[in-house]
Coordinates of N, CA and C in Angstrom, one line a residue:
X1 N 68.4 96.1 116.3 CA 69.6 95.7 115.6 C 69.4 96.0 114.1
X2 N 70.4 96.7 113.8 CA 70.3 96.5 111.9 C 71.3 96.0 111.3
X3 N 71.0 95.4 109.7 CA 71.7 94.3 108.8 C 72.2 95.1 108.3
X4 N 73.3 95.0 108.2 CA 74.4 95.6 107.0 C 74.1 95.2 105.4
X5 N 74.1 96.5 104.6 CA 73.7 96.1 103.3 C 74.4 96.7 102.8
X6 N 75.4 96.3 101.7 CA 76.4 96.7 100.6 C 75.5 96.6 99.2
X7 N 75.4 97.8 99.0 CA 74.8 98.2 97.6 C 76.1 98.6 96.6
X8 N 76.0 98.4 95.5 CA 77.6 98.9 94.8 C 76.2 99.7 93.1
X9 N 76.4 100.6 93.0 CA 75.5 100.9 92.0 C 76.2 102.4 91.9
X10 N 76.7 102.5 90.7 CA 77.1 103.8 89.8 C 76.1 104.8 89.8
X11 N 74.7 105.1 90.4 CA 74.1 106.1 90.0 C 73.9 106.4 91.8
X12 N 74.1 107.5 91.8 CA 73.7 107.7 93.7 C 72.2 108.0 94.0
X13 N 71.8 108.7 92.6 CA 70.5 109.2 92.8 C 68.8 108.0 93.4
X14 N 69.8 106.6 92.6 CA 69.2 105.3 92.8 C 69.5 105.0 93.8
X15 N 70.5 104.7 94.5 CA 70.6 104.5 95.8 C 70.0 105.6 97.1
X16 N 69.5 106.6 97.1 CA 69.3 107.3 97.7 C 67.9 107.2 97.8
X17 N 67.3 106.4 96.3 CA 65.8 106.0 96.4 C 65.8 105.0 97.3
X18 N 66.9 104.4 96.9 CA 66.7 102.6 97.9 C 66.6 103.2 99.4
X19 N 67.2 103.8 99.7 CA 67.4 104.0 100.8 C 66.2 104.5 101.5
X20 N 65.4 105.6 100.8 CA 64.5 106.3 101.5 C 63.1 105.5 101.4
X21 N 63.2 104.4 100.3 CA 62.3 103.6 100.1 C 62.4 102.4 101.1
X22 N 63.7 101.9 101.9 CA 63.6 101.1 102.9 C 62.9 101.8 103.9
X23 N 63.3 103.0 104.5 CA 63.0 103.8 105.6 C 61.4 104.0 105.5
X24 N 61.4 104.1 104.7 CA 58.9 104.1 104.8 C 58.9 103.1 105.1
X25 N 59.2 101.6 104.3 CA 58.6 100.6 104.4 C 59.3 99.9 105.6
X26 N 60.6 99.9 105.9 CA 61.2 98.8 106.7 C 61.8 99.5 108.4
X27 N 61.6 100.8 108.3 CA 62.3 101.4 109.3 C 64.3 101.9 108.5
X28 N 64.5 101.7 109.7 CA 65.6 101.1 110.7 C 66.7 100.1 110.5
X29 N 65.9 99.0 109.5 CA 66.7 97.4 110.4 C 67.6 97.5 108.6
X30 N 68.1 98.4 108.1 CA 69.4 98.4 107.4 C 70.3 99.1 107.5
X31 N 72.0 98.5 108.0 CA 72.7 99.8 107.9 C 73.4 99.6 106.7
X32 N 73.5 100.6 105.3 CA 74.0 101.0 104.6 C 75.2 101.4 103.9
X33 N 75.5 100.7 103.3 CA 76.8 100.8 102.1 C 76.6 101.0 101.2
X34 N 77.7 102.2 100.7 CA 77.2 102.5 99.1 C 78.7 102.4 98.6
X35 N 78.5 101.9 97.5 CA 79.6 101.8 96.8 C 79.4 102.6 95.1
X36 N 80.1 103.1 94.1 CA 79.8 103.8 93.1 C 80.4 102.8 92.2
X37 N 81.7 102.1 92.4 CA 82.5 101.3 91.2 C 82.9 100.0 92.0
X38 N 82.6 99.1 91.0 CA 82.2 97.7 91.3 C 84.2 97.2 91.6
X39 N 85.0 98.1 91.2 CA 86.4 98.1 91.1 C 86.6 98.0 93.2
X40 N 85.6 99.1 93.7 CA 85.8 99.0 95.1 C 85.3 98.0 96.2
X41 N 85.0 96.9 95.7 CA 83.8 95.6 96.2 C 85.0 95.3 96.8
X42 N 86.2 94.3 96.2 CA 86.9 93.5 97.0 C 87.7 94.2 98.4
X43 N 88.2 95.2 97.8 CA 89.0 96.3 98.9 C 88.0 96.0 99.9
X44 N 87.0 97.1 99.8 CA 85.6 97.1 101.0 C 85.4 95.7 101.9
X45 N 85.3 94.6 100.8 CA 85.1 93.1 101.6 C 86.4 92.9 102.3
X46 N 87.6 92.9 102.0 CA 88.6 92.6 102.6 C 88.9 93.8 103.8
X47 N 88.4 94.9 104.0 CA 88.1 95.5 105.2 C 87.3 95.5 106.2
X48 N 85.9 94.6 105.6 CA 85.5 94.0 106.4 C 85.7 93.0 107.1
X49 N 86.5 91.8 106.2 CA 87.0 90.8 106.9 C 88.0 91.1 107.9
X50 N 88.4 92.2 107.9 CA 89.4 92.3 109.1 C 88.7 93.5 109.9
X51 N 87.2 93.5 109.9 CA 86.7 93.9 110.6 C 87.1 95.2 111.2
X52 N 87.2 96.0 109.5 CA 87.5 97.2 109.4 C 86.0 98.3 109.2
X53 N 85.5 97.4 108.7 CA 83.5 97.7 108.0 C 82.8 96.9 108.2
X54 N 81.3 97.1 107.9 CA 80.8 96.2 108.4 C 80.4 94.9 107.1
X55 N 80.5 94.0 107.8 CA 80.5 92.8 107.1 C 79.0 92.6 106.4
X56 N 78.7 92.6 105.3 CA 77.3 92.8 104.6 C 77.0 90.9 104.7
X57 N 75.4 91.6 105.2 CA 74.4 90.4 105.2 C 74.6 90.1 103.8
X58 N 74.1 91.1 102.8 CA 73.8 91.0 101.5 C 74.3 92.0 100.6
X59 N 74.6 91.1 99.1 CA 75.2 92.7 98.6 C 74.7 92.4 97.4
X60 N 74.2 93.8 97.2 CA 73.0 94.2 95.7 C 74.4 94.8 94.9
X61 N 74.5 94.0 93.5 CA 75.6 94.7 92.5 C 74.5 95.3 91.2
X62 N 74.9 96.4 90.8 CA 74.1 96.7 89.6 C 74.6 96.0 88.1
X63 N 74.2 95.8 87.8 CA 74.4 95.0 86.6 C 75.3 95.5 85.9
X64 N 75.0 96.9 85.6 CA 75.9 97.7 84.3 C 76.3 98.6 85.4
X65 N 78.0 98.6 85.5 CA 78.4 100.0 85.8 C 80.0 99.9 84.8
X66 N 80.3 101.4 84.8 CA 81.5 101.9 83.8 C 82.7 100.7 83.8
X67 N 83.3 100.8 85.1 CA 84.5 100.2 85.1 C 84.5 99.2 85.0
X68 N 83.3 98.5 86.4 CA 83.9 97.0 86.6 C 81.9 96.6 87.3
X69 N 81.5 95.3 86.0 CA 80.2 95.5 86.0 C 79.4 94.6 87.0
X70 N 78.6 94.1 88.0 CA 78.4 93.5 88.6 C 78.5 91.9 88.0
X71 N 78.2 91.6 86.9 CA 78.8 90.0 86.6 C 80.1 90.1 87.1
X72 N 81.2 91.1 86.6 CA 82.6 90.3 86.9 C 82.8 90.5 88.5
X73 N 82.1 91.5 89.2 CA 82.0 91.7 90.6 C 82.1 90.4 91.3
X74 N 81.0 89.7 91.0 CA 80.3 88.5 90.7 C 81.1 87.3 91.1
X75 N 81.9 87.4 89.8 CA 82.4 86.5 89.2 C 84.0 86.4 90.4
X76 N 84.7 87.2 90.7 CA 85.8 87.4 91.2 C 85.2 87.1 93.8
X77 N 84.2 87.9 93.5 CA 83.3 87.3 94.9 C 83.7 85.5 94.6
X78 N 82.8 84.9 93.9 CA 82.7 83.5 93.6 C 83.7 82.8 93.8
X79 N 85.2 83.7 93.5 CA 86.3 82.9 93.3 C 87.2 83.0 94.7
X80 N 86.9 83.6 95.4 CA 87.7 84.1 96.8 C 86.6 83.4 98.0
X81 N 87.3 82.3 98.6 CA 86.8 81.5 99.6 C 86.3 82.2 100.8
X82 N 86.9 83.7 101.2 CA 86.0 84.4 101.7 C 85.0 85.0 101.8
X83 N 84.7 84.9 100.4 CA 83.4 86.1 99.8 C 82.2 85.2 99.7
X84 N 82.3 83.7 99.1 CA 81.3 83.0 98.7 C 80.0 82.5 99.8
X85 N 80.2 82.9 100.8 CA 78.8 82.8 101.0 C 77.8 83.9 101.6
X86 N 78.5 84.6 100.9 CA 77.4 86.0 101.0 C 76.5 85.9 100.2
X87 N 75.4 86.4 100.6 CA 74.0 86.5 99.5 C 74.2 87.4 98.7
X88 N 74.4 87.5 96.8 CA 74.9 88.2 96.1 C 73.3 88.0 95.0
X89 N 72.9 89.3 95.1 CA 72.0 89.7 94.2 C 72.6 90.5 93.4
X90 N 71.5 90.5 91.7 CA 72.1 91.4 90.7 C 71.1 92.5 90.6
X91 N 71.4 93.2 90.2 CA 69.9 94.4 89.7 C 70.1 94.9 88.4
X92 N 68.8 95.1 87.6 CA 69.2 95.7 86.6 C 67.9 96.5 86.2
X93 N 67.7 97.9 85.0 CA 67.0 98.1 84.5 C 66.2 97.3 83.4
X94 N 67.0 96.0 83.0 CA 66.7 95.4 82.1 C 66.6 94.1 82.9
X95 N 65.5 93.1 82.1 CA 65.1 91.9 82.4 C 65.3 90.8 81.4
X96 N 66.3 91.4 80.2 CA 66.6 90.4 79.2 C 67.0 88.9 79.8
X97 N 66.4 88.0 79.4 CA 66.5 86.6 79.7 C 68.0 86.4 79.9
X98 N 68.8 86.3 78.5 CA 70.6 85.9 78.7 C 70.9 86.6 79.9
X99 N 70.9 87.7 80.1 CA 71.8 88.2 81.0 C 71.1 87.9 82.3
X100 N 69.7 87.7 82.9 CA 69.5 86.8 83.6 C 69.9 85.9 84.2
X101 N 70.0 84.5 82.6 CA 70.8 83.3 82.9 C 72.3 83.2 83.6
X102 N 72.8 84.5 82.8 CA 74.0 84.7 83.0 C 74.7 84.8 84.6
X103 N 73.5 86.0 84.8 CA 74.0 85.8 86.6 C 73.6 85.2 87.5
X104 N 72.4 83.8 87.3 CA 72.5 82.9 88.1 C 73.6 81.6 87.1
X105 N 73.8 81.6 85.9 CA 75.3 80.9 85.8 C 76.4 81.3 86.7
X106 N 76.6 83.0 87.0 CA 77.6 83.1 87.6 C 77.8 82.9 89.6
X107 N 76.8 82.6 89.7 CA 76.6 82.4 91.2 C 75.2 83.6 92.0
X108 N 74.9 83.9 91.1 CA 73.7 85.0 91.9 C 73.2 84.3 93.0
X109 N 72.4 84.8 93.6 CA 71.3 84.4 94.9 C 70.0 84.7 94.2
X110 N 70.1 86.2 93.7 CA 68.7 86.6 93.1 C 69.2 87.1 92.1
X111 N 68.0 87.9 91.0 CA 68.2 88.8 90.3 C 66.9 89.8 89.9
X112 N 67.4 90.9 90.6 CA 66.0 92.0 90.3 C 65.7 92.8 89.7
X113 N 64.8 93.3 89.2 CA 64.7 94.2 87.7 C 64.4 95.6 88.4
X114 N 64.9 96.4 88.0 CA 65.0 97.7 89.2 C 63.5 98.3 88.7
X115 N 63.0 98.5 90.0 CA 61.7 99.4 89.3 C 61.6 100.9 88.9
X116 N 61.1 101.7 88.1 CA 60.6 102.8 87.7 C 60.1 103.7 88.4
X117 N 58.9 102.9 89.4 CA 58.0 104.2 89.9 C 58.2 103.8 91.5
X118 N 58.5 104.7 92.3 CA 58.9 104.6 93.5 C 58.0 103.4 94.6
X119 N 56.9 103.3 94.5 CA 56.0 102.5 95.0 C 56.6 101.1 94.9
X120 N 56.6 100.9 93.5 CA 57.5 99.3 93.1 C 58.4 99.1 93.6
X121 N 59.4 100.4 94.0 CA 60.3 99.9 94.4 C 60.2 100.2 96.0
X122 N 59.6 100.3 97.2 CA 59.0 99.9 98.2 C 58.9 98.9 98.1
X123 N 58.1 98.5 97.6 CA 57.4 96.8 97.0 C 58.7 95.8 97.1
X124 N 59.5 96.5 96.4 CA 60.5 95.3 96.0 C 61.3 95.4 97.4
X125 N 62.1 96.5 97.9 CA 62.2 96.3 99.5 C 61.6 96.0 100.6
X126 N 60.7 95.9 100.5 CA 59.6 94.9 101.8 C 59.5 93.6 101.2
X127 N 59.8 93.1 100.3 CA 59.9 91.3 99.8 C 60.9 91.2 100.0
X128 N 61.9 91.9 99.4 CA 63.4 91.6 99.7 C 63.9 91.3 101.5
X129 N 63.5 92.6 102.1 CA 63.9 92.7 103.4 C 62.6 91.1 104.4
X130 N 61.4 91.2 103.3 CA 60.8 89.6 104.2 C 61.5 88.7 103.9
X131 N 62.0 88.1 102.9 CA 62.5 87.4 102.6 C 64.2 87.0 103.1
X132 N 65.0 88.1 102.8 CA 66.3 87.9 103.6 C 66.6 88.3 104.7
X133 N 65.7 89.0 105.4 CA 65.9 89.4 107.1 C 64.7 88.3 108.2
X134 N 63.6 88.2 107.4 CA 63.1 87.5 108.0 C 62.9 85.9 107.8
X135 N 62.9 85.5 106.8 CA 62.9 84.3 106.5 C 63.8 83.2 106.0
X136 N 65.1 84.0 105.2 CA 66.3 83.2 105.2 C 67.5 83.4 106.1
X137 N 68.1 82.2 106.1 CA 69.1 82.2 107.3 C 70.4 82.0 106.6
X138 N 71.7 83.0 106.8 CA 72.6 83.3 105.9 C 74.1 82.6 106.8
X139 N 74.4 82.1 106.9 CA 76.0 81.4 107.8 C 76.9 82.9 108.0
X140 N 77.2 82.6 109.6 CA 78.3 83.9 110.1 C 79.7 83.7 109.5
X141 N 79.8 85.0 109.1 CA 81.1 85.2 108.0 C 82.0 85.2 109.2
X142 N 81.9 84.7 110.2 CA 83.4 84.6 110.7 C 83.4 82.8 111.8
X143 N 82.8 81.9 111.1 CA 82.6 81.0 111.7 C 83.5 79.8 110.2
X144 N 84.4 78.9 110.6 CA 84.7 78.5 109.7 C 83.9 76.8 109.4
X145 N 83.9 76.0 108.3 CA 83.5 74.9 108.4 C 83.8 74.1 109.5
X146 N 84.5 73.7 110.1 CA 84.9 73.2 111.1 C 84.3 73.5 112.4
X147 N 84.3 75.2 112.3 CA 83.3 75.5 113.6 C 81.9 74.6 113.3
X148 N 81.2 75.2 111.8 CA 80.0 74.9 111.6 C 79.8 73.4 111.8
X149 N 80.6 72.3 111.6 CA 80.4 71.0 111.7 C 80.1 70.4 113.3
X150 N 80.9 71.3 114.1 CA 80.8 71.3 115.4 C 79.8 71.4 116.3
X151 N 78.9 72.5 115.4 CA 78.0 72.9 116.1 C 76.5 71.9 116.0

């Protein structure tokens, strides 16, 4: 079985690393979404909600893109009762402290500093993928409070 992963990142050449860097280290166990402009997040999520796409375990926003940047991505996710309990990581080339604070102010889950040399970033997808495939446990996007209280 593989986890649905919504990546939103303006550069394809980086996502194409992520991808090939899951595939050494993880196999298999992601199926992939790429998004280019953080403008296309809600559309996409609202197609998944009606279970038009697949509904992302997790979604990596890049910090800086042109139109629409992963804080306000972020920020607008946070504000829509359907989106908020997705696991929402930020990434960035930079590890400046404010903008850090900034996106666990705005509701992050994590925040990762994108690596340089292909190994690190292996590294960073085998902690990621231990950590949110194997070790944390995320609530089914189509179960409401009421179900969950029930159970």
């Amino acid at each position: 079985m593989t986890t649905p992963i919504l990546v939103v990142d303006d550069d394809p050449t980086y996502f194409e690393l992520l991808e090939v860097a899951a595939q050494r280290v993880i196999g298999d166990r992601f199926e992939w979404s790429h998004l280019e402009d953080g403008q296309d997040v809600l559309p996409f999520l609202e197609r998944a909600d009606a279970g038009e796409a697949p509904w992302p375990h997790i979604v990596l926003l890049d910090l800086r893109m042109p139109r629409m940047g992963g804080l306000e991505v972020l920020q607008k996710l946070e504000a829509d009762p359907r989106f908020r309990r997705i696991p929402i990581g930020l990434m960035s080339s930079s590890d400046i402290p404010g903008e850090i604070r900034r996106a666990y102010e705005a509701g992050a889950n994590f925040y990762v500093t994108k690596p340089m040399a292909f190994r690190d970033l292996e590294a960073l997808v085998s902690r990621l993928a231990a950590f949110w495939l194997d070790t944390a446990r995320v609530p089914d996007h189509s179960a409401t409070l009421d179900d969950d209280l029930l159970q």
